[in-house]
Short mmCIF file of C-alpha atoms in Angstrom, two decimals:
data_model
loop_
_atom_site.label_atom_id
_atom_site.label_comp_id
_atom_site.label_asym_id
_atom_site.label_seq_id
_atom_site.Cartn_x
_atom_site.Cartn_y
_atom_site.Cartn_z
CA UNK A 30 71.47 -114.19 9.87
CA UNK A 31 68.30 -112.63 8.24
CA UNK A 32 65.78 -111.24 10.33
CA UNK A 33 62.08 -111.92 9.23
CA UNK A 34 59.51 -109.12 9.23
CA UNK A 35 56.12 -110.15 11.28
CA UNK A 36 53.14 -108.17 11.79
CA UNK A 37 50.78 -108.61 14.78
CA UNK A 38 48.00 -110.03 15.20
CA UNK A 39 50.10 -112.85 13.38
CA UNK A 40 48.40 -115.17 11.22
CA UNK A 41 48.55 -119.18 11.21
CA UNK A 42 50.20 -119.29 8.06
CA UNK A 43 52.88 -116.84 9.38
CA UNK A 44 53.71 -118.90 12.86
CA UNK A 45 53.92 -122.13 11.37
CA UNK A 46 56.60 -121.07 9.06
CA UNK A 47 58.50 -119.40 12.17
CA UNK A 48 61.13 -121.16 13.74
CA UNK A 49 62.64 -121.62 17.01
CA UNK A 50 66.49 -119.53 16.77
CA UNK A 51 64.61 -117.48 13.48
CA UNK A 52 65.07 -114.06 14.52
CA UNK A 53 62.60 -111.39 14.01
CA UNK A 54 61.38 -107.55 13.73
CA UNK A 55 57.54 -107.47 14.97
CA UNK A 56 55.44 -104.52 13.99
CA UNK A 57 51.50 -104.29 14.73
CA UNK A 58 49.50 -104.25 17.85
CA UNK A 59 50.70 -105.74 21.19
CA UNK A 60 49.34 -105.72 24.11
CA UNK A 61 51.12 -105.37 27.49
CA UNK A 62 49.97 -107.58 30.74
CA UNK A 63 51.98 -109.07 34.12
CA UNK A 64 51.82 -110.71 36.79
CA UNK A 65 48.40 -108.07 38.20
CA UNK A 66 46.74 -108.26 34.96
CA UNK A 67 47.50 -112.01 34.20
CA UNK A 68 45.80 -112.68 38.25
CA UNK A 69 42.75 -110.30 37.50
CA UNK A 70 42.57 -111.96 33.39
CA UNK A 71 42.48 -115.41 34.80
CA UNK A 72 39.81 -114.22 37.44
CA UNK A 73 37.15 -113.01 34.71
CA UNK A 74 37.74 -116.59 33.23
CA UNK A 75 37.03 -118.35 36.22
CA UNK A 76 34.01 -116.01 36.89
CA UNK A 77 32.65 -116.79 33.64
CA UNK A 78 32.98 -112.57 32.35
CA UNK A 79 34.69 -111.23 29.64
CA UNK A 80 38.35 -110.13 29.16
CA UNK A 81 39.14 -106.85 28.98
CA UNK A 82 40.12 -106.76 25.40
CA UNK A 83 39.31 -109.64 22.48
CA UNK A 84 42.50 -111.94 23.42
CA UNK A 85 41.36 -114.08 20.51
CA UNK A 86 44.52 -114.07 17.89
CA UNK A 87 46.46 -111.41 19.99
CA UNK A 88 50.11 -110.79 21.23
CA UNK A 89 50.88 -110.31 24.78
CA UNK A 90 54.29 -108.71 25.70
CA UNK A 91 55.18 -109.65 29.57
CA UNK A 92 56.11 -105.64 30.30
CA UNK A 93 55.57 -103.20 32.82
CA UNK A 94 56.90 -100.08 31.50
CA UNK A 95 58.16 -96.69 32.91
CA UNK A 96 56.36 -93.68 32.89
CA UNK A 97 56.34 -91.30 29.53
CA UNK A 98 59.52 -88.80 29.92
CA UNK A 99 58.06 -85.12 28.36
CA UNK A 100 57.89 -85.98 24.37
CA UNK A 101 57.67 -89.53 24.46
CA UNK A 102 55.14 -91.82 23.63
CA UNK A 103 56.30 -94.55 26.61
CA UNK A 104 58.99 -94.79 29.19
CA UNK A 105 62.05 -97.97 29.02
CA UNK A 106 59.91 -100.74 28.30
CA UNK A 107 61.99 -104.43 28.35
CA UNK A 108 60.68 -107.78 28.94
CA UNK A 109 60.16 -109.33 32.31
CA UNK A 110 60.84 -112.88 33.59
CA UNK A 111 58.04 -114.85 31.68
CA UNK A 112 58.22 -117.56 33.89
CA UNK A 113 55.91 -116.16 36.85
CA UNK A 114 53.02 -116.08 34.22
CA UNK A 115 53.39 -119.51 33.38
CA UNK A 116 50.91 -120.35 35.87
CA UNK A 117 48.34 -118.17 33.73
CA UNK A 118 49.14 -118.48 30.50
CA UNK A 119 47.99 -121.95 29.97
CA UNK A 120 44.76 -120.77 30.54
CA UNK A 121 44.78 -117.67 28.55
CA UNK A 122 46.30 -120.02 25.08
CA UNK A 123 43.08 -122.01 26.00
CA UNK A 124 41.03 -118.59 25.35
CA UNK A 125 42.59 -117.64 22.12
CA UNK A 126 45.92 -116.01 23.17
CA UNK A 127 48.62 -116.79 20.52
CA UNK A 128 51.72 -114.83 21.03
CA UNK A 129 53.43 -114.38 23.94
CA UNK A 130 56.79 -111.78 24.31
CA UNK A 131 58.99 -112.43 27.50
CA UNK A 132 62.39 -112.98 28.51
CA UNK A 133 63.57 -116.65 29.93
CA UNK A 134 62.29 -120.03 29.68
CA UNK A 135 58.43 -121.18 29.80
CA UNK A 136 57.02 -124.21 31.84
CA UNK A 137 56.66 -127.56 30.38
CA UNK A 138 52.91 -127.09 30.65
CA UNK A 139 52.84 -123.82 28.31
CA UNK A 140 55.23 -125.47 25.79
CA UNK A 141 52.65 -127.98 25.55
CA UNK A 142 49.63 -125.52 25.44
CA UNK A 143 51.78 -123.66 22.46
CA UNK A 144 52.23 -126.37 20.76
CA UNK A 145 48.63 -127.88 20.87
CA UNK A 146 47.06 -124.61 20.16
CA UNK A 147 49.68 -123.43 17.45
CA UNK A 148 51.03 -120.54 19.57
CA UNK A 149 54.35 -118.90 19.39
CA UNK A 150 56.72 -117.45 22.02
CA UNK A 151 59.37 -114.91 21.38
CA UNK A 152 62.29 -113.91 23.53
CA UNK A 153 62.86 -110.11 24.31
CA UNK A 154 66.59 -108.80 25.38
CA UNK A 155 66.19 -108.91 28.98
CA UNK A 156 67.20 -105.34 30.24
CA UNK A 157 67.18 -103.81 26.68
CA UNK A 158 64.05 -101.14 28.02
CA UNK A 159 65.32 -98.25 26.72
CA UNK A 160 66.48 -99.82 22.70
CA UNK A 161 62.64 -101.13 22.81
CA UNK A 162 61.26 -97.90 24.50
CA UNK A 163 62.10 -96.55 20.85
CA UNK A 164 60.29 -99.26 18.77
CA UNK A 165 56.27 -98.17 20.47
CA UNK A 166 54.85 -96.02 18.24
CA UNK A 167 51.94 -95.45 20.05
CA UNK A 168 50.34 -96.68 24.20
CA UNK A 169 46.83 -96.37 25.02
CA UNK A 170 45.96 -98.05 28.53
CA UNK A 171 42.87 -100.04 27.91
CA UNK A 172 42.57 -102.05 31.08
CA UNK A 173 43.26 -101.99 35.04
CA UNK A 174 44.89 -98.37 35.04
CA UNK A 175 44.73 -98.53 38.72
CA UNK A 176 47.77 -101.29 38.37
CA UNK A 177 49.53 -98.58 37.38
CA UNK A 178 52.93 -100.04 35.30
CA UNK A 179 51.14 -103.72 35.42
CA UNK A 180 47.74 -102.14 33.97
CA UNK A 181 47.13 -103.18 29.93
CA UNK A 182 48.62 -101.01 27.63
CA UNK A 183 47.81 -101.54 23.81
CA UNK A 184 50.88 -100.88 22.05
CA UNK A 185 51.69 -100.64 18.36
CA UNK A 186 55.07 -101.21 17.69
CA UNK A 187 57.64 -100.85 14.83
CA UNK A 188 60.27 -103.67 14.23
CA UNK A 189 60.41 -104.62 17.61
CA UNK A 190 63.96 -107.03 17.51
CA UNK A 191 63.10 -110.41 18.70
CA UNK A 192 63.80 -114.22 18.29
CA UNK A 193 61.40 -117.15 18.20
CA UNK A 194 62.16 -119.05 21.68
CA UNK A 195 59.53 -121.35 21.30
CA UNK A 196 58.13 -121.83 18.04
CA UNK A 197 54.15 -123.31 17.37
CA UNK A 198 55.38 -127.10 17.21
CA UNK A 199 57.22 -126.82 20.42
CA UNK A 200 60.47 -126.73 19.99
CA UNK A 201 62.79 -124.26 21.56
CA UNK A 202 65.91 -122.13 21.44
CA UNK A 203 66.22 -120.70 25.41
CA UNK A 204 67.20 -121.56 28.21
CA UNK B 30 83.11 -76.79 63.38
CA UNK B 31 83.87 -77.12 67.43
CA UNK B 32 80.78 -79.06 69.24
CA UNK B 33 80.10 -79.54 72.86
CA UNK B 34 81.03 -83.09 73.71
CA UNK B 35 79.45 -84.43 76.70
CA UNK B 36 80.08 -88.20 76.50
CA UNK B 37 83.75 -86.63 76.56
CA UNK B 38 85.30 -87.56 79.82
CA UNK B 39 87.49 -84.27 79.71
CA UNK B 40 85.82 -81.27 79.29
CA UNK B 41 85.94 -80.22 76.03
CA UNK B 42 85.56 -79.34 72.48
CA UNK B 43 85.83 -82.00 69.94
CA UNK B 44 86.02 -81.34 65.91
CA UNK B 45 83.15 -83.28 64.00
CA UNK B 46 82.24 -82.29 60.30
CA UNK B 47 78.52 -81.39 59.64
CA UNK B 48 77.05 -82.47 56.58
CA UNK B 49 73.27 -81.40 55.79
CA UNK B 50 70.54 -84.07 55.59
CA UNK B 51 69.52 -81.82 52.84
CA UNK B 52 73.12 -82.57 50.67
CA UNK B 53 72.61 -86.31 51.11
CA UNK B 54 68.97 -86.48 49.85
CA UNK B 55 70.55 -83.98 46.65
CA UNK B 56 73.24 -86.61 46.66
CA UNK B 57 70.95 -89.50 46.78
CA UNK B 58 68.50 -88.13 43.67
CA UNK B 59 71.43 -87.88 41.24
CA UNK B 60 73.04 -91.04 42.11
CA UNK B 61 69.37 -92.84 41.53
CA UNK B 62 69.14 -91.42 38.23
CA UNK B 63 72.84 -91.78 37.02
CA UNK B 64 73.22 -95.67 38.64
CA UNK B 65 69.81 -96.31 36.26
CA UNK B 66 71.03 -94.47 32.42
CA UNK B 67 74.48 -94.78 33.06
CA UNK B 68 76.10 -98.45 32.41
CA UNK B 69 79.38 -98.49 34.19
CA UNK B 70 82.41 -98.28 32.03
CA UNK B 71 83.92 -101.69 33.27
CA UNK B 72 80.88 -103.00 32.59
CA UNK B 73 80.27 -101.70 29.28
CA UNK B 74 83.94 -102.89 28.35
CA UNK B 75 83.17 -106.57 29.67
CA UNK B 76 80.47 -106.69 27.55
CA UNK B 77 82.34 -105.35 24.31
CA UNK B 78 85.25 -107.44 25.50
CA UNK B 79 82.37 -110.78 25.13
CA UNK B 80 81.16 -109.42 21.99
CA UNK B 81 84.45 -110.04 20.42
CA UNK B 82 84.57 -113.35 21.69
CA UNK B 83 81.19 -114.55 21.26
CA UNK B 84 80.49 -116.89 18.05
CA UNK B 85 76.96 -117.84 18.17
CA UNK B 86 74.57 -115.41 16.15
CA UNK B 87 71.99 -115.22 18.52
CA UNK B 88 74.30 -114.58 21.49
CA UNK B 89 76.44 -111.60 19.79
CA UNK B 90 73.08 -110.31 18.42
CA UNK B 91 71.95 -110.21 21.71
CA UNK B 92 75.65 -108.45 23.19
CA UNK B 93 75.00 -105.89 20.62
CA UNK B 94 71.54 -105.04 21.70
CA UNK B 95 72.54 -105.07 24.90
CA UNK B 96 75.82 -102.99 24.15
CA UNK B 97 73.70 -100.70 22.14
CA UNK B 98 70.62 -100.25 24.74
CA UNK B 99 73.63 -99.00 27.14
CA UNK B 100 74.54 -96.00 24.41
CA UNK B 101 70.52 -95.09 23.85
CA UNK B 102 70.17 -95.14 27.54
CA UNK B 103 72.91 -92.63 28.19
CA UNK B 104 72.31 -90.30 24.97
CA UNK B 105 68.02 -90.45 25.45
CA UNK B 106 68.57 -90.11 29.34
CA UNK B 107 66.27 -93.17 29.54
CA UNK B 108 66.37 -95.85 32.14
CA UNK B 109 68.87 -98.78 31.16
CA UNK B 110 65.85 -100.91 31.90
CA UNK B 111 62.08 -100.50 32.82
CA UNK B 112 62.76 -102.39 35.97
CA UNK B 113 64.36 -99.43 37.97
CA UNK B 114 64.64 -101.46 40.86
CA UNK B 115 64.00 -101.20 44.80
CA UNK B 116 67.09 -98.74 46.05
CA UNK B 117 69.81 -100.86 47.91
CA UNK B 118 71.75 -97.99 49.77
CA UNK B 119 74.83 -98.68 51.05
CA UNK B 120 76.04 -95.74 53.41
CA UNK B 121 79.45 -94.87 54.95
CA UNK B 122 79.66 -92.67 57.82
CA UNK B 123 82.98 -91.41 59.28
CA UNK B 124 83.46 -91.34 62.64
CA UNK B 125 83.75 -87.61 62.99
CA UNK B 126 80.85 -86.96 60.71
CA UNK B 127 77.76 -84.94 62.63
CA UNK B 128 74.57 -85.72 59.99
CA UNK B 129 72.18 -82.85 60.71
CA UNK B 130 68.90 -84.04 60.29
CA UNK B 131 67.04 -87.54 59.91
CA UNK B 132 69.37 -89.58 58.04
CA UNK B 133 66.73 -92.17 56.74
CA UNK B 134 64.35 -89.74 55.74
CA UNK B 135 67.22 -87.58 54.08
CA UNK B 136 67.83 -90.70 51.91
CA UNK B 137 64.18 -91.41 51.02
CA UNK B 138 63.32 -88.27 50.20
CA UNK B 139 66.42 -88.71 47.62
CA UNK B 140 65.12 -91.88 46.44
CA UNK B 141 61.65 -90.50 45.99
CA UNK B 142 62.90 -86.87 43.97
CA UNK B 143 65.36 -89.72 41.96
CA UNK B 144 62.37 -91.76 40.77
CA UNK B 145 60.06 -88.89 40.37
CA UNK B 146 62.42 -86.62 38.21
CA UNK B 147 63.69 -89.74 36.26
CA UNK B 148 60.63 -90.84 35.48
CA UNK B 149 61.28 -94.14 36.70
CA UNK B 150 58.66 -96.79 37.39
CA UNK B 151 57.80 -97.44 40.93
CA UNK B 152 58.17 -100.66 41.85
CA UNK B 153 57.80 -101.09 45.65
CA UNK B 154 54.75 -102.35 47.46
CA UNK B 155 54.22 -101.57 51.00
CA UNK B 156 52.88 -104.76 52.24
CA UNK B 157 54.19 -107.72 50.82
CA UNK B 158 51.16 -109.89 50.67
CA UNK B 159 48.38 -106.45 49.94
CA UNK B 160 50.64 -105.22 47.23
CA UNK B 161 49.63 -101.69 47.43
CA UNK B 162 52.43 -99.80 45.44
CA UNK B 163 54.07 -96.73 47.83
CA UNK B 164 54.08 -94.63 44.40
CA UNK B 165 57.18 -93.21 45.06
CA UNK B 166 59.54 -96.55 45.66
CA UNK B 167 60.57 -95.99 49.26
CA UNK B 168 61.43 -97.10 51.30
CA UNK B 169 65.16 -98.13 50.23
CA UNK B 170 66.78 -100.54 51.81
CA UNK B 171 69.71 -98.83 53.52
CA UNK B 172 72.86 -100.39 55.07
CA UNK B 173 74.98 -98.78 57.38
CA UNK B 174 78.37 -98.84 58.15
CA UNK B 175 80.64 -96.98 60.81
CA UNK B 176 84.46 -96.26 59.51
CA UNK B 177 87.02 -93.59 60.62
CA UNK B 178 87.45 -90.32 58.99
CA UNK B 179 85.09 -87.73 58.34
CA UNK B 180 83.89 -88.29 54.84
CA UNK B 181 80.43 -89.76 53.92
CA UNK B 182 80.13 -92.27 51.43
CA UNK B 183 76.94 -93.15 49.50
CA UNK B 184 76.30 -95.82 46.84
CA UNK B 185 72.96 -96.61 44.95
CA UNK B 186 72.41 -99.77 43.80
CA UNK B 187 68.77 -100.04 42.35
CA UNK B 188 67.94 -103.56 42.24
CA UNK B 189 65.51 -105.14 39.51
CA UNK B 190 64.02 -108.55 40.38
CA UNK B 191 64.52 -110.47 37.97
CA UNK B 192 68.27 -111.14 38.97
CA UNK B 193 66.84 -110.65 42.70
CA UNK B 194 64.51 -113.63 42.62
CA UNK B 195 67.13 -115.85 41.14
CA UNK B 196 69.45 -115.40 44.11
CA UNK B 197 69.69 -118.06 47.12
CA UNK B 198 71.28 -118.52 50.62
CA UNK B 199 72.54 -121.49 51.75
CA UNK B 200 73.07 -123.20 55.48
CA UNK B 201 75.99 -125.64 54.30
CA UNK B 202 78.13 -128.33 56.88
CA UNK B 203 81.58 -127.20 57.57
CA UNK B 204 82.16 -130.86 55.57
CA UNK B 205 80.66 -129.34 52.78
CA UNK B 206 83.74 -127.03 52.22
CA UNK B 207 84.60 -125.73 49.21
CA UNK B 208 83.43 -128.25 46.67
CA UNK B 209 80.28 -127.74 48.56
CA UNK B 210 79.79 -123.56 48.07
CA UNK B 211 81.33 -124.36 44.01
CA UNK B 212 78.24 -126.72 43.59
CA UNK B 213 75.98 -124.33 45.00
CA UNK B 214 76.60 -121.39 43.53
CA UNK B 215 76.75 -123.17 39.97
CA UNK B 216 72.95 -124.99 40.88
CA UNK B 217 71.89 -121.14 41.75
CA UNK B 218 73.47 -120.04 38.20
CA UNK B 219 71.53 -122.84 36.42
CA UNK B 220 68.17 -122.81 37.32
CA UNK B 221 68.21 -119.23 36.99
CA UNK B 222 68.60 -119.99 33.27
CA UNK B 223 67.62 -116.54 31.39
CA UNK B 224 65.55 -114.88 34.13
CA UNK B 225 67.96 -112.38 35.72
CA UNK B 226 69.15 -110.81 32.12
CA UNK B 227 72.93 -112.80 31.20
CA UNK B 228 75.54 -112.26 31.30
CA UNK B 229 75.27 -111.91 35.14
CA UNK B 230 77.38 -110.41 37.11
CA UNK B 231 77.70 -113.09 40.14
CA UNK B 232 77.92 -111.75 43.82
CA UNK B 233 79.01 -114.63 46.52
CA UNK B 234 79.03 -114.14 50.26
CA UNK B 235 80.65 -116.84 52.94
CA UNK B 236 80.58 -117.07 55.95
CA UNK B 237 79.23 -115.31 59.31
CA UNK B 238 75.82 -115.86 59.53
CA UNK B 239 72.46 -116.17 57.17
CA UNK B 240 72.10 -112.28 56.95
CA UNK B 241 75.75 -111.48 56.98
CA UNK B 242 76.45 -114.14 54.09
CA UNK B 243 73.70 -112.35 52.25
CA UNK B 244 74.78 -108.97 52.48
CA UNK B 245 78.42 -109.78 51.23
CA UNK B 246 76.87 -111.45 48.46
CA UNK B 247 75.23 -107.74 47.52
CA UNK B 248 78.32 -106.15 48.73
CA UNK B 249 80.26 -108.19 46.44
CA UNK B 250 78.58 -106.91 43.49
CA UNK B 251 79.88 -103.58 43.43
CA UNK B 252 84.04 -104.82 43.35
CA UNK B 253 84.42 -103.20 39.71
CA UNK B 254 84.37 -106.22 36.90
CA UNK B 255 88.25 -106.88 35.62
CA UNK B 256 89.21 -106.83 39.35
CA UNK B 257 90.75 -109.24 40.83
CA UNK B 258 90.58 -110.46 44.21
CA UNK B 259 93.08 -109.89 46.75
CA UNK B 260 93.58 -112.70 48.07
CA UNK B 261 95.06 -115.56 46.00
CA UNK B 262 93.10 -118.65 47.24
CA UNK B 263 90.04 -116.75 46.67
CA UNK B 264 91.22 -115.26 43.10
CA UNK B 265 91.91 -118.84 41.68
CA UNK B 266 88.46 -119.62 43.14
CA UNK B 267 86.41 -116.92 41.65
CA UNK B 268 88.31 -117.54 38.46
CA UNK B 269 87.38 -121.50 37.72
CA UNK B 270 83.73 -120.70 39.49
CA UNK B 271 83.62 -118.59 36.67
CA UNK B 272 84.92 -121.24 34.20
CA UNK B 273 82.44 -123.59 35.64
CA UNK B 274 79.43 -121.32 35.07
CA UNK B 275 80.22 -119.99 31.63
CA UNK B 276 80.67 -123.74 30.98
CA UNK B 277 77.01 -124.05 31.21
CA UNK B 278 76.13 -121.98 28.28
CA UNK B 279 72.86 -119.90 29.42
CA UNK B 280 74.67 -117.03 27.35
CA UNK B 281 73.38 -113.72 26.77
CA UNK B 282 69.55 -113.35 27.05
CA UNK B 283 69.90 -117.62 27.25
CA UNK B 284 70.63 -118.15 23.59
CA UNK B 285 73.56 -120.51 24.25
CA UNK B 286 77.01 -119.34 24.21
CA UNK B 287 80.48 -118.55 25.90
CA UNK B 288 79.22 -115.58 28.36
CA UNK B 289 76.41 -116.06 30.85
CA UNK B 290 78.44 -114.63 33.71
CA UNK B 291 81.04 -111.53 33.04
CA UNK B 292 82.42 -111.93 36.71
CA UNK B 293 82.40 -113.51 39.54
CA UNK B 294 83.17 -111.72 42.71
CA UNK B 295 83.57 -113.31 46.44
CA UNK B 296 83.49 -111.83 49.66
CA UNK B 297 84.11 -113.81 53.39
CA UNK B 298 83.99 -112.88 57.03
CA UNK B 299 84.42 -115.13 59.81
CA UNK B 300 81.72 -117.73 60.78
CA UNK B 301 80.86 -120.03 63.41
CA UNK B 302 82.17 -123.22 63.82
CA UNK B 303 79.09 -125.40 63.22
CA UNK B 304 78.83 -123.26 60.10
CA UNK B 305 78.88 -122.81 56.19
CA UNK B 306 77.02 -119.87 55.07
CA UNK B 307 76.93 -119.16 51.89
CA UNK B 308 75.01 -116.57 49.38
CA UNK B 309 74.48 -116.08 45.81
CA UNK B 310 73.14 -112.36 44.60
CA UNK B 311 72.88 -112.27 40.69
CA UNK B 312 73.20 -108.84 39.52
CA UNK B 313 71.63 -108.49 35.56
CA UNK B 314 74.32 -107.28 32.97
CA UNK B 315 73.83 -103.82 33.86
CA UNK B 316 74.45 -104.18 37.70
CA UNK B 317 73.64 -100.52 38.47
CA UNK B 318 75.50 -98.63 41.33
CA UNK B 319 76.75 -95.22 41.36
CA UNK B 320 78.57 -94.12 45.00
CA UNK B 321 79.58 -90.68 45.41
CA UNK B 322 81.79 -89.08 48.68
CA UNK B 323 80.04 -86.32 50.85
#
């Protein structure tokens, strides 16, 4: 099976032609946030103040990483269980959010805010944190460093190995 | 060494072994940091056995990564996964061992120099409702167990939660039986879908009571995969459980496919007779432990 090179931020053009089961290699900018930073996100939403970073367009990866060994730019760094953001994410798609990197299945309520607002959800190889340790290129924490592995890390990565699990017209390949 | 026995009721010297608090918490720091880069080899051989087997793309893509994750882990020295897990110690004293020192803290203070020199994320809050992270993930959550001899035996388990909060206990009738634990261990295995990292490795406990069931479950996820169970009744059972649950096709990562489960191991003990306990502990496809003898 091919695998289909994407860059992030990904464009509208390039998510509609995705599909779920297509499998793909992500490069670009990615942003890390959990369960802390998708409580806190939701917060400044509710409070009427500004995110943290401009979430309009962007790529969140549902990762907590380890810390940096000597010599390397980030620690094992694997997707967590997506589910538990589900409760936040609806929300966040509503604010501009369009790609969203985790590992299992997503509520019926964010399949339907993907599909509505022509987002995209790709599945990660749960426990693969030290394979996608070596695809971040660079980490910069740029929000809530006191969360420690939950804070926001901006990440660019380099043919990250994914597949499409939910693709922008709601269909999906995970269970 | 010769101690001073006074609980003896003859006068008299009895023979105990010493070991230092100081050796366990040594012991304790490598086995953290080998149970977390080191996929066990029946592991790692269950996997490349499903690899072979596996004929949907996205499910042997995903056996590879994971097959290959386990080689960049051990050559890089990295963590197998991000989520190095709260430490599940499972400790076995012999009955003529003298520990000299604070036992618990020995092990903590292994668990903490384990995390620290790993460089492994800390993932333990101390209050379970203020979330404040300990920074150094203690404490572990030891179990103890009293057996003759005078060796000391000491596994690590470090347990991610993603397979953690997929696991159940379950009160059943004594009516219930056996259809009943088969249908709720496979319900367990379903909804989990994809959230504890498949192909699982499937601990069940049954019998004595909730905690008991529970901690066979955990217990039953260190038998070695490939094993099989000594007793027959309960070897034909873990075998069509598993035939049952691979029948549901999560597969690896939950991309459809032969392998969500690469073993299914069950452990009993006695129970009461208005009882059925039974637990499921899902252990992720690396299902870390490392035990080493003192």
């Amino acid at each position: 099976m091919k695998q289909i090179n994407v860059t992030s931020p990904l464009s509208d053009s390039v998510i509609t032609s995705l599909q779920a089961g297509d499998r793909i290699l992500l490069s670009g900018v990615i942003y890390t946030g959990r369960d802390a930073a998708h409580k806190r996100m939701t917060e400044l939403i509710s409070a009427g103040k500004p995110l943290p970073f401009d979430i309009c367009g962007q790529t969140i990866y549902y990762a907590g990483p380890c810390p940096a060994p000597p010599g390397r730019v980030i620690g094992s760094i694997g997707p967590t269980t997506s589910s538990r953001m589900d409760a936040y994410s609806p929300d966040l798609i509503q604010k501009g959010l369009r790609v969203m990197i985790g590992k299992g299945p997503r509520s019926q309520e964010v399949i339907e805010a993907i599909r509505r607002h022509k987002g995209i959800y790709f599945a990660a190889v749960g426990g693969a944190g030290a394979l996608l340790s070596l695809c971040v290129e660079t980490a910069e924490c740029v929000a809530f460093g006191d969360l420690g592995p939950e804070a926001i890390y901006k990440l660019t990565v380099r043919n990250m190995p994914l597949v499409v699990a939910i693709d922008g017209f709601g269909n999906h390949e995970i269970h | 060494m010769l101690f001073w026995n006074p609980y003896k009721k003859v006068k008299g010297f009895c023979r105990m072994r010493i070991v230092e608090a100081i050796d366990i918490t040594q012991a304790v720091a490598e086995l953290c940091i080998k149970a977390n880069t080191c996929v066990g080899e029946d592991i790692y051989n269950a996997l490349d056995r499903s690899r072979q087997d596996e004929a949907l793309p996205n499910a042997k893509w995903a056996l590879d990564t994971i097959l290959e994750n386990a080689v960049i882990a051990k050559r890089e020295n990295l963590p197998i996964c991000q989520d190095t897990g709260m430490a599940v110690v499972f400790v076995g004293i012999g009955s003529d061992i003298h520990v000299n020192g604070d036992i618990n803290q020995a092990i903590n203070q292994g668990v903490r120099q384990g995390y620290r020199d790993g460089y492994f994320r800390n993932s333990v809050v101390q209050d379970p409702i203020d979330r404040i992270n300990t920074n150094d993930n203690t404490p572990a959550v030891i179990h103890y167990d009293f057996v003759p001899g005078d060796r000391l035996s000491i596994t690590v388990a470090p347990k991610g939660f993603g397979s953690e909060n997929m696991s159940g206990v379950s009160m059943l009738k004594p009516s219930d039986g056996a259809e009943g634990i088969k249908e709720f261990v496979v319900k367990t295995i379903e909804s989990a879908g994809a959230s504890p990292c498949p192909p699982i490795i499937a601990g069940v406990g049954i019998g004595g009571t909730m905690e008991k069931a529970a901690i066979l479950a955990k217990q039953a996820l260190l038998r070695d995969v490939g094993s099989v169970n000594a007793d027959p009744y309960w070897a034909e059972f873990e075998s069509e459980l598993l035939a049952h649950i691979n029948a549901l096709s999560i597969g690896p990562a939950g991309f459809g496919g032969k392998t969500t489960a690469l073993a299914l191991h069950i452990l009993t003990y006695p129970t009461h007779i208005a009882g059925l306990p039974v637990a499921v502990n899902i252990g992720c496809h690396a299902n870390r432990h490392q035990t080493v003898e003192l």
